[in-house]
């Protein structure tokens, strides 16, 4: 590659790393940043300039002034020091948003995590006996009390719980499952794949839309180890359909001396129909129907931390606990702290609904959401900038997290338009704000749904728009 004299000069004008390090030592904004980060930032900035000089021979040399380079170094070092995992504002209206961390913990859970995190605890110490205990005992009694089951176990997540149960109960044996329940959820969890990993052999019965008790009965043979029901949590088969009732499956299991397992996916303890939502099976109902092992997530409708919960018959749970896989899937103490505090709230349903954010947001009624929508729209109008307009729109929210897939929750959203800025650009600018604000685009408007926006986040959103209007200069 030919390098012009001008380019040679520009390259020579770039300061050395050592000089910039010396200059950086005088920058107050860099004082608290580790030297390794500063050096890395300097190298990156200088490399980028070298590249630009080679690509752009007519580059304005004022950009290479030391104070300009130092500003860039400071900015780069700041962004290297910022957390990768950041608090984010969910303006999507999807309550259990897997990409945004699913459930927000209740204050009681946050407090208990904070109390346990920095101290020793009796995680695996039996205080009554003064000897080694089991971390699994911490939430077992509570889970039994809430579900009516004989025994319980919490592991890392529900995918792990399903894998563990299948491996324990049906390794090398056939597991009978309806074709209508061959579920795939996001993030590559597919029932047939998990089944294969567990060493169980999938035996599909029935058809996509209809499966009858006789389909199960005919499939049972000497190699059968388990009857499985999977809650079709993220889709629904409608029209000419038939699924086998849980009670029929339980009876079939009893007749053939086979355990029945149900993966509820988004398990919950509260009957949602009381609060105007469509029905989702409760954990108690499955246990009461006689299902031997029930699995569900901790951070979907339950509104707790990521966890996989297994409840069911003592004899089966004993085998599951003894499986070496359990150790590989074990739950962490911070998760246990959050889970115990969340479960305790369920002892009083009114308490649970008032204090668990996932439930509070799901059950929020339109008038309450509209109040927040109006406050947000007013805040944006108070920016007193003719370029921005905000209107209320009747668009629904979603439960998300593979629960209530067909249910549109009536909501009141705020749609924003900024003259001269495309909705895509608005979406991107808000997404890259700190904290990031995630909304969606519909009908040419940037839409924010206050169902999932906390009271104290309205001000931050208004600030972000204020910032955007200030920094955005029309292209021509
Ligand atoms: C979500 C879900 C899972 C996986 O649960 P995670 O807690 O995400 O591991 C398994 N089965 C069903 C039916 C689900 O909906």
Coordinates of C-alpha atoms and ligand atoms in Angstrom, one line a residue:
X1 CA 0.0 0.0 0.0
X2 CA 1.3 3.4 -1.0
X3 CA 1.4 5.9 1.9
X4 CA 1.5 9.6 0.9
X5 CA 3.8 12.1 2.6
X6 CA 0.8 13.7 4.3
X7 CA -0.2 10.3 5.7
X8 CA 3.4 9.7 6.9
X9 CA 3.2 13.1 8.7
X10 CA -0.1 12.4 10.3
X11 CA 1.1 9.0 11.6
X12 CA 4.2 10.8 13.0
X13 CA 1.9 13.3 14.7
X14 CA 0.2 10.6 16.7
X15 CA 1.6 10.6 20.3
X16 CA 3.2 7.5 21.7
X17 CA 1.4 5.4 24.3
X18 CA 3.8 6.6 27.1
X19 CA 3.1 10.2 26.4
X20 CA -0.7 9.7 26.5
X21 CA -0.3 7.7 29.8
X22 CA 1.6 10.6 31.3
X23 CA -1.1 13.1 30.1
X24 CA -3.9 10.7 31.3
X25 CA -2.4 10.8 34.9
X26 CA -3.4 14.5 35.0
X27 CA -7.0 13.8 33.9
X28 CA -9.3 13.9 37.0
X29 CA -12.0 11.8 35.2
X30 CA -9.4 9.0 34.9
X31 CA -8.1 9.1 38.4
X32 CA -10.3 6.2 39.7
X33 CA -9.8 4.0 36.6
X34 CA -7.3 1.1 36.8
X35 CA -4.1 1.8 34.8
X36 CA -4.6 -1.4 32.8
X37 CA -7.9 -0.1 31.5
X38 CA -6.4 3.3 30.6
X39 CA -3.5 1.7 28.7
X40 CA -5.9 -0.5 26.8
X41 CA -8.1 2.5 25.9
X42 CA -5.1 4.4 24.7
X43 CA -3.9 1.5 22.5
X44 CA -7.4 1.1 21.0
X45 CA -7.8 4.8 20.3
X46 CA -4.3 5.0 18.7
X47 CA -4.9 1.9 16.6
X48 CA -8.2 3.3 15.4
X49 CA -6.6 6.6 14.3
X50 CA -3.7 4.8 12.5
X51 CA -6.4 2.9 10.6
X52 CA -8.3 6.0 9.8
X53 CA -5.2 7.8 8.5
X54 CA -4.5 4.9 6.1
X55 CA -8.1 5.0 4.8
X56 CA -8.6 8.7 4.8
X57 CA -5.5 10.6 3.6
X58 CA -7.3 14.0 3.7
X59 CA -8.2 13.6 7.3
X60 CA -8.4 16.9 9.3
X61 CA -5.2 16.9 11.5
X62 CA -6.9 18.9 14.2
X63 CA -8.6 15.7 15.3
X64 CA -5.2 14.4 16.3
X65 CA -4.7 17.1 19.0
X66 CA -3.7 15.7 22.3
X67 CA -6.7 17.0 24.2
X68 CA -9.1 15.5 21.6
X69 CA -7.3 12.1 21.9
X70 CA -7.5 12.3 25.7
X71 CA -11.2 12.9 25.6
X72 CA -11.6 9.9 23.4
X73 CA -9.5 7.8 25.8
X74 CA -11.6 9.0 28.8
X75 CA -14.8 8.1 27.0
X76 CA -13.5 4.7 26.0
X77 CA -12.1 3.9 29.5
X78 CA -15.5 5.0 30.9
X79 CA -17.4 2.5 28.7
X80 CA -14.9 -0.3 29.5
X81 CA -15.5 0.3 33.2
X82 CA -19.3 0.3 32.9
X83 CA -21.1 -2.9 33.8
X84 CA -22.1 -5.2 30.9
X85 CA -25.1 -6.3 32.8
X86 CA -27.1 -3.2 33.3
X87 CA -30.4 -2.3 34.9
X88 CA -32.8 -1.7 31.9
X89 CA -36.2 -0.1 31.6
X90 CA -38.8 -2.4 30.2
X91 CA -41.2 -0.3 28.2
X92 CA -42.4 -3.3 26.1
X93 CA -45.4 -4.2 28.2
X94 CA -44.2 -7.8 28.1
X95 CA -44.3 -8.7 31.8
X96 CA -42.2 -11.8 31.9
X97 CA -39.6 -10.8 29.3
X98 CA -36.9 -13.5 29.1
X99 CA -34.5 -11.2 27.2
X100 CA -34.9 -8.5 29.9
X101 CA -34.4 -10.9 32.9
X102 CA -37.9 -12.3 33.3
X103 CA -39.1 -11.4 36.8
X104 CA -38.1 -8.5 39.0
X105 CA -37.8 -9.6 42.6
X106 CA -40.0 -8.5 45.4
X107 CA -38.4 -6.1 47.9
X108 CA -38.5 -8.9 50.6
X109 CA -36.5 -11.1 48.3
X110 CA -34.0 -8.3 47.4
X111 CA -33.5 -7.6 51.2
X112 CA -33.0 -11.3 52.0
X113 CA -30.4 -11.7 49.2
X114 CA -28.6 -8.6 50.5
X115 CA -28.7 -10.0 54.1
X116 CA -27.2 -13.4 53.1
X117 CA -24.8 -12.4 50.3
X118 CA -22.1 -10.7 52.4
X119 CA -22.3 -13.0 55.4
X120 CA -21.9 -16.7 56.3
X121 CA -25.2 -18.6 56.5
X122 CA -26.5 -22.0 57.5
X123 CA -26.7 -23.0 53.9
X124 CA -25.6 -26.5 54.6
X125 CA -25.5 -26.6 58.3
X126 CA -28.2 -28.0 60.5
X127 CA -28.4 -25.6 63.4
X128 CA -30.6 -27.8 65.6
X129 CA -28.2 -30.8 65.4
X130 CA -24.9 -28.9 65.0
X131 CA -23.9 -30.9 62.0
X132 CA -23.8 -30.9 58.3
X133 CA -27.2 -30.1 56.7
X134 CA -28.6 -29.9 53.2
X135 CA -29.2 -26.8 51.2
X136 CA -32.2 -28.6 49.8
X137 CA -34.0 -28.4 53.1
X138 CA -34.2 -24.6 53.0
X139 CA -37.3 -24.3 50.8
X140 CA -38.6 -27.9 50.9
X141 CA -41.1 -27.5 53.7
X142 CA -42.4 -24.2 52.3
X143 CA -42.9 -25.7 48.8
X144 CA -44.8 -28.7 50.4
X145 CA -47.0 -26.3 52.4
X146 CA -47.9 -24.2 49.3
X147 CA -48.3 -27.1 46.8
X148 CA -49.7 -29.9 49.0
X149 CA -46.9 -32.2 47.8
X150 CA -45.0 -34.7 50.1
X151 CA -41.5 -33.6 49.0
X152 CA -39.8 -30.9 47.0
X153 CA -36.5 -29.9 45.5
X154 CA -35.2 -26.6 43.9
X155 CA -32.5 -26.7 41.2
X156 CA -30.9 -24.3 38.9
X157 CA -33.7 -23.8 36.4
X158 CA -36.7 -25.7 35.0
X159 CA -34.9 -27.1 32.0
X160 CA -32.5 -28.7 34.5
X161 CA -35.4 -29.9 36.6
X162 CA -37.0 -31.6 33.6
X163 CA -33.7 -33.2 32.5
X164 CA -33.0 -34.4 36.1
X165 CA -36.5 -36.0 36.5
X166 CA -36.4 -37.7 33.1
X167 CA -32.9 -39.0 33.8
X168 CA -33.8 -40.3 37.2
X169 CA -37.2 -41.8 36.4
X170 CA -36.9 -42.9 32.8
X171 CA -33.2 -43.4 31.7
X172 CA -33.2 -46.2 29.1
X173 CA -37.0 -46.4 29.3
X174 CA -39.9 -45.1 27.1
X175 CA -41.6 -41.9 28.0
X176 CA -45.1 -41.5 26.6
X177 CA -46.0 -38.0 25.4
X178 CA -48.8 -36.6 23.3
X179 CA -47.9 -35.2 19.9
X180 CA -49.8 -32.0 20.8
X181 CA -47.3 -31.4 23.7
X182 CA -43.9 -31.6 21.8
X183 CA -43.0 -28.2 23.1
X184 CA -40.2 -26.0 22.0
X185 CA -39.6 -22.9 24.1
X186 CA -37.1 -20.1 23.2
X187 CA -33.4 -20.7 23.8
X188 CA -33.2 -24.1 22.2
X189 CA -35.2 -26.0 24.9
X190 CA -37.1 -28.7 23.0
X191 CA -38.8 -31.6 24.8
X192 CA -37.5 -34.3 22.4
X193 CA -33.9 -33.0 22.7
X194 CA -34.0 -32.8 26.5
X195 CA -35.5 -36.3 26.4
X196 CA -32.6 -37.6 24.3
X197 CA -30.0 -36.0 26.6
X198 CA -31.6 -37.7 29.6
X199 CA -31.3 -41.1 28.0
X200 CA -35.1 -41.6 28.0
X201 CA -36.8 -42.8 24.8
X202 CA -39.6 -40.6 23.5
X203 CA -42.7 -42.4 22.5
X204 CA -45.1 -40.0 20.8
X205 CA -48.8 -40.8 20.8
X206 CA -52.0 -39.3 19.4
X207 CA -52.0 -36.6 16.7
X208 CA -51.2 -32.9 16.8
X209 CA -54.7 -31.8 17.6
X210 CA -56.2 -34.8 19.3
X211 CA -54.9 -37.4 21.8
X212 CA -57.1 -39.8 23.7
X213 CA -56.6 -41.9 26.8
X214 CA -56.6 -45.1 24.6
X215 CA -53.6 -43.7 22.7
X216 CA -51.6 -43.8 25.9
X217 CA -53.0 -47.1 27.0
X218 CA -52.1 -48.8 23.7
X219 CA -48.5 -47.4 23.8
X220 CA -47.7 -48.8 27.3
X221 CA -45.5 -51.8 27.3
X222 CA -42.8 -53.5 29.5
X223 CA -40.2 -50.8 28.5
X224 CA -42.4 -47.9 29.5
X225 CA -41.0 -45.9 32.4
X226 CA -43.1 -42.7 32.6
X227 CA -46.2 -40.9 31.4
X228 CA -45.4 -37.2 30.7
X229 CA -47.6 -34.2 30.3
X230 CA -46.1 -30.9 29.2
X231 CA -48.1 -27.8 29.6
X232 CA -48.4 -26.1 26.2
X233 CA -47.3 -22.9 27.8
X234 CA -46.4 -20.8 24.8
X235 CA -49.0 -21.9 22.2
X236 CA -52.5 -23.2 22.1
X237 CA -54.1 -25.8 20.0
X238 CA -57.6 -24.6 19.2
X239 CA -60.5 -25.9 17.0
X240 CA -61.2 -29.7 16.8
X241 CA -59.0 -30.7 19.8
X242 CA -58.8 -33.3 22.5
X243 CA -56.2 -33.6 25.2
X244 CA -56.2 -36.2 27.9
X245 CA -57.3 -34.9 31.3
X246 CA -54.7 -35.0 34.1
X247 CA -57.0 -37.3 36.2
X248 CA -57.2 -39.8 33.3
X249 CA -53.5 -39.9 33.0
X250 CA -53.1 -40.4 36.7
X251 CA -55.5 -43.3 36.6
X252 CA -53.7 -44.8 33.7
X253 CA -50.4 -44.5 35.6
X254 CA -52.0 -46.2 38.7
X255 CA -53.3 -49.1 36.6
X256 CA -49.9 -49.8 35.0
X257 CA -47.9 -48.8 38.1
X258 CA -46.2 -46.0 36.1
X259 CA -45.3 -42.6 37.5
X260 CA -46.9 -39.5 35.9
X261 CA -44.9 -36.4 35.5
X262 CA -46.1 -32.9 34.4
X263 CA -43.9 -30.1 33.2
X264 CA -45.9 -27.0 34.0
X265 CA -43.4 -24.6 32.5
X266 CA -44.7 -21.4 34.1
X267 CA -46.0 -22.8 37.3
X268 CA -48.0 -20.7 39.7
X269 CA -49.8 -20.9 43.0
X270 CA -52.5 -18.2 42.3
X271 CA -55.7 -18.9 40.4
X272 CA -55.4 -16.3 37.7
X273 CA -59.0 -16.4 36.6
X274 CA -60.0 -14.7 39.9
X275 CA -58.1 -11.7 38.6
X276 CA -59.6 -11.6 35.1
X277 CA -56.9 -13.5 33.3
X278 CA -57.3 -16.8 31.4
X279 CA -56.6 -20.0 33.3
X280 CA -53.1 -21.3 33.8
X281 CA -52.8 -24.6 35.7
X282 CA -51.8 -24.1 39.3
X283 CA -49.2 -26.3 41.0
X284 CA -51.7 -27.3 43.8
X285 CA -54.2 -28.5 41.2
X286 CA -51.6 -30.8 39.6
X287 CA -50.6 -32.2 42.9
X288 CA -54.2 -32.6 44.0
X289 CA -55.0 -34.5 40.7
X290 CA -52.4 -37.0 41.8
X291 CA -49.5 -36.2 39.5
X292 CA -46.4 -37.9 40.9
X293 CA -43.8 -35.3 39.9
X294 CA -44.5 -31.6 38.9
X295 CA -41.8 -29.3 37.5
X296 CA -42.0 -25.5 37.0
X297 CA -39.9 -22.3 36.8
X298 CA -39.0 -19.9 39.6
X299 CA -38.9 -16.8 37.5
X300 CA -42.0 -17.0 35.3
X301 CA -45.4 -16.5 36.8
X302 CA -44.0 -17.3 40.3
X303 CA -42.1 -14.0 40.1
X304 CA -39.0 -15.2 41.9
X305 CA -35.4 -15.9 40.9
X306 CA -34.3 -18.3 38.1
X307 CA -34.9 -21.7 39.5
X308 CA -36.4 -25.1 38.6
X309 CA -38.8 -26.5 41.2
X310 CA -39.7 -30.1 41.5
X311 CA -42.6 -31.2 43.8
X312 CA -44.1 -34.6 44.2
X313 CA -44.1 -38.0 45.9
X314 CA -41.4 -38.5 48.6
X315 CA -40.1 -41.8 47.2
X316 CA -39.5 -40.3 43.8
X317 CA -38.0 -37.1 45.1
X318 CA -35.6 -39.2 47.2
X319 CA -34.4 -40.9 44.0
X320 CA -34.1 -37.5 42.3
X321 CA -32.1 -36.0 45.1
X322 CA -29.7 -39.0 45.0
X323 CA -29.0 -38.6 41.3
X324 CA -25.4 -37.2 40.7
X325 CA -26.9 -34.8 38.2
X326 CA -28.5 -33.0 41.1
X327 CA -25.1 -31.8 42.2
X328 CA -24.4 -30.4 38.7
X329 CA -27.7 -28.5 38.7
X330 CA -27.5 -27.3 42.3
X331 CA -29.1 -24.0 43.2
X332 CA -26.9 -21.2 44.5
X333 CA -27.3 -19.6 47.9
X334 CA -28.3 -16.2 46.6
X335 CA -31.0 -17.8 44.5
X336 CA -32.2 -19.8 47.5
X337 CA -32.4 -16.6 49.6
X338 CA -34.6 -14.9 46.9
X339 CA -36.7 -18.0 46.4
X340 CA -37.4 -18.5 50.1
X341 CA -38.4 -14.9 50.6
X342 CA -40.7 -15.0 47.5
X343 CA -42.3 -18.3 48.5
X344 CA -43.0 -16.9 52.0
X345 CA -45.1 -14.1 50.4
X346 CA -47.4 -16.8 48.9
X347 CA -48.6 -17.7 52.4
X348 CA -51.0 -14.8 52.1
X349 CA -52.3 -14.4 48.6
X350 CA -53.1 -10.7 49.1
X351 CA -49.5 -10.1 50.2
X352 CA -48.2 -12.0 47.2
X353 CA -50.2 -10.0 44.7
X354 CA -49.3 -6.7 46.3
X355 CA -45.6 -7.4 46.7
X356 CA -44.5 -9.6 43.8
X357 CA -43.8 -7.3 40.9
X358 CA -44.7 -9.9 38.2
X359 CA -48.2 -10.5 39.7
X360 CA -48.7 -6.8 40.4
X361 CA -47.9 -5.9 36.8
X362 CA -50.0 -8.8 35.4
X363 CA -53.0 -7.8 37.4
X364 CA -52.7 -4.0 36.9
X365 CA -55.9 -2.6 35.4
X366 CA -56.2 -0.2 32.6
X367 CA -57.2 2.9 34.6
X368 CA -54.1 2.5 36.8
X369 CA -51.9 2.1 33.7
X370 CA -53.5 5.1 32.1
X371 CA -52.5 7.3 35.0
X372 CA -48.9 6.5 34.4
X373 CA -49.4 6.9 30.6
X374 CA -50.7 10.4 31.1
X375 CA -47.9 11.3 33.4
X376 CA -45.3 10.1 30.9
X377 CA -47.1 11.9 28.0
X378 CA -47.3 15.1 30.1
X379 CA -43.6 14.8 31.0
X380 CA -42.7 14.6 27.3
X381 CA -44.9 17.6 26.5
X382 CA -43.3 19.6 29.3
X383 CA -40.0 19.3 27.5
X384 CA -41.7 22.1 25.4
X385 CA -40.1 21.1 22.2
X386 CA -42.2 21.4 19.1
X387 CA -40.5 18.4 17.4
X388 CA -41.8 15.8 19.9
X389 CA -45.4 14.7 20.1
X390 CA -46.8 12.1 22.5
X391 CA -50.2 10.4 22.3
X392 CA -52.1 7.7 24.2
X393 CA -52.9 4.6 22.3
X394 CA -55.0 1.6 23.3
X395 CA -52.6 -1.3 22.6
X396 CA -52.4 -4.5 24.6
X397 CA -49.6 -5.9 26.8
X398 CA -48.5 -9.5 27.0
X399 CA -47.7 -11.8 29.9
X400 CA -44.7 -13.3 28.1
X401 CA -42.4 -16.0 29.5
X402 CA -44.4 -18.6 27.7
X403 CA -47.5 -18.0 29.8
X404 CA -51.0 -17.0 28.7
X405 CA -50.0 -17.1 25.1
X406 CA -53.3 -15.9 23.7
X407 CA -54.1 -13.3 26.3
X408 CA -53.9 -9.7 25.3
X409 CA -54.0 -7.6 28.5
X410 CA -55.8 -4.3 27.9
X411 CA -53.4 -1.4 28.4
X412 CA -52.8 2.2 27.6
X413 CA -49.5 3.0 25.8
X414 CA -47.7 6.2 24.9
X415 CA -46.8 6.6 21.2
X416 CA -44.0 9.1 20.5
X417 CA -43.0 10.8 17.2
X418 CA -40.1 13.1 16.8
X419 CA -40.1 15.3 13.7
X420 CA -37.1 14.5 11.5
X421 CA -36.2 11.3 13.3
X422 CA -37.4 7.9 12.2
X423 CA -39.0 5.7 14.8
X424 CA -36.1 3.2 14.2
X425 CA -33.6 6.0 15.2
X426 CA -35.7 6.9 18.3
X427 CA -35.8 3.2 19.3
X428 CA -32.0 2.9 18.9
X429 CA -31.2 6.1 20.8
X430 CA -33.3 5.1 23.7
X431 CA -32.0 1.5 23.7
X432 CA -28.4 2.9 23.9
X433 CA -29.3 5.4 26.7
X434 CA -28.0 4.7 30.2
X435 CA -30.1 3.0 31.6
X436 CA -31.3 1.5 28.3
X437 CA -35.0 2.0 27.6
X438 CA -36.6 -0.8 25.5
X439 CA -39.8 -0.1 23.6
X440 CA -41.3 -1.1 20.3
X441 CA -42.4 0.4 17.0
X442 CA -45.9 0.2 15.8
X443 CA -47.7 2.2 13.1
X444 CA -44.7 4.5 12.7
X445 CA -44.7 5.4 16.4
X446 CA -42.2 4.5 19.2
X447 CA -44.5 2.8 21.7
X448 CA -44.0 2.5 25.4
X449 CA -46.3 0.5 27.6
X450 CA -46.5 1.7 31.2
X451 CA -47.6 -1.7 32.5
X452 CA -44.0 -2.6 32.9
X453 CA -42.6 0.9 33.7
X454 CA -42.1 1.7 37.3
X455 CA -43.3 5.0 38.8
X456 CA -39.8 6.3 39.3
X457 CA -38.8 5.3 35.7
X458 CA -41.1 7.9 34.1
X459 CA -38.7 10.7 35.0
X460 CA -35.7 8.8 33.5
X461 CA -37.6 8.2 30.3
X462 CA -38.5 11.9 30.0
X463 CA -34.8 12.8 30.7
X464 CA -33.7 10.4 27.9
X465 CA -36.0 12.1 25.4
X466 CA -34.8 15.5 26.6
X467 CA -31.2 14.3 26.0
X468 CA -32.1 13.0 22.6
X469 CA -33.7 16.3 21.5
X470 CA -30.7 18.2 22.8
X471 CA -28.0 16.1 21.1
X472 CA -29.9 15.5 17.9
X473 CA -29.1 18.0 15.2
X474 CA -31.1 17.8 11.9
X475 CA -29.0 16.3 9.1
X476 CA -29.3 19.3 6.9
Ligands
LIG1 C1 -40.0 -22.2 30.3 C2 -40.3 -23.6 30.2 C3 -39.3 -24.6 30.5 C4 -37.9 -24.1 30.9 O1 -37.9 -23.4 32.1 P1 -36.6 -22.5 32.5 O2 -36.8 -22.1 33.9 O3 -36.5 -21.4 31.5 O4 -35.4 -23.4 32.4 C5 -39.6 -25.9 30.4 N1 -40.8 -26.3 30.0 C6 -41.8 -25.5 29.7 C7 -43.1 -26.0 29.2 C8 -41.6 -24.1 29.8 O5 -42.5 -23.2 29.4

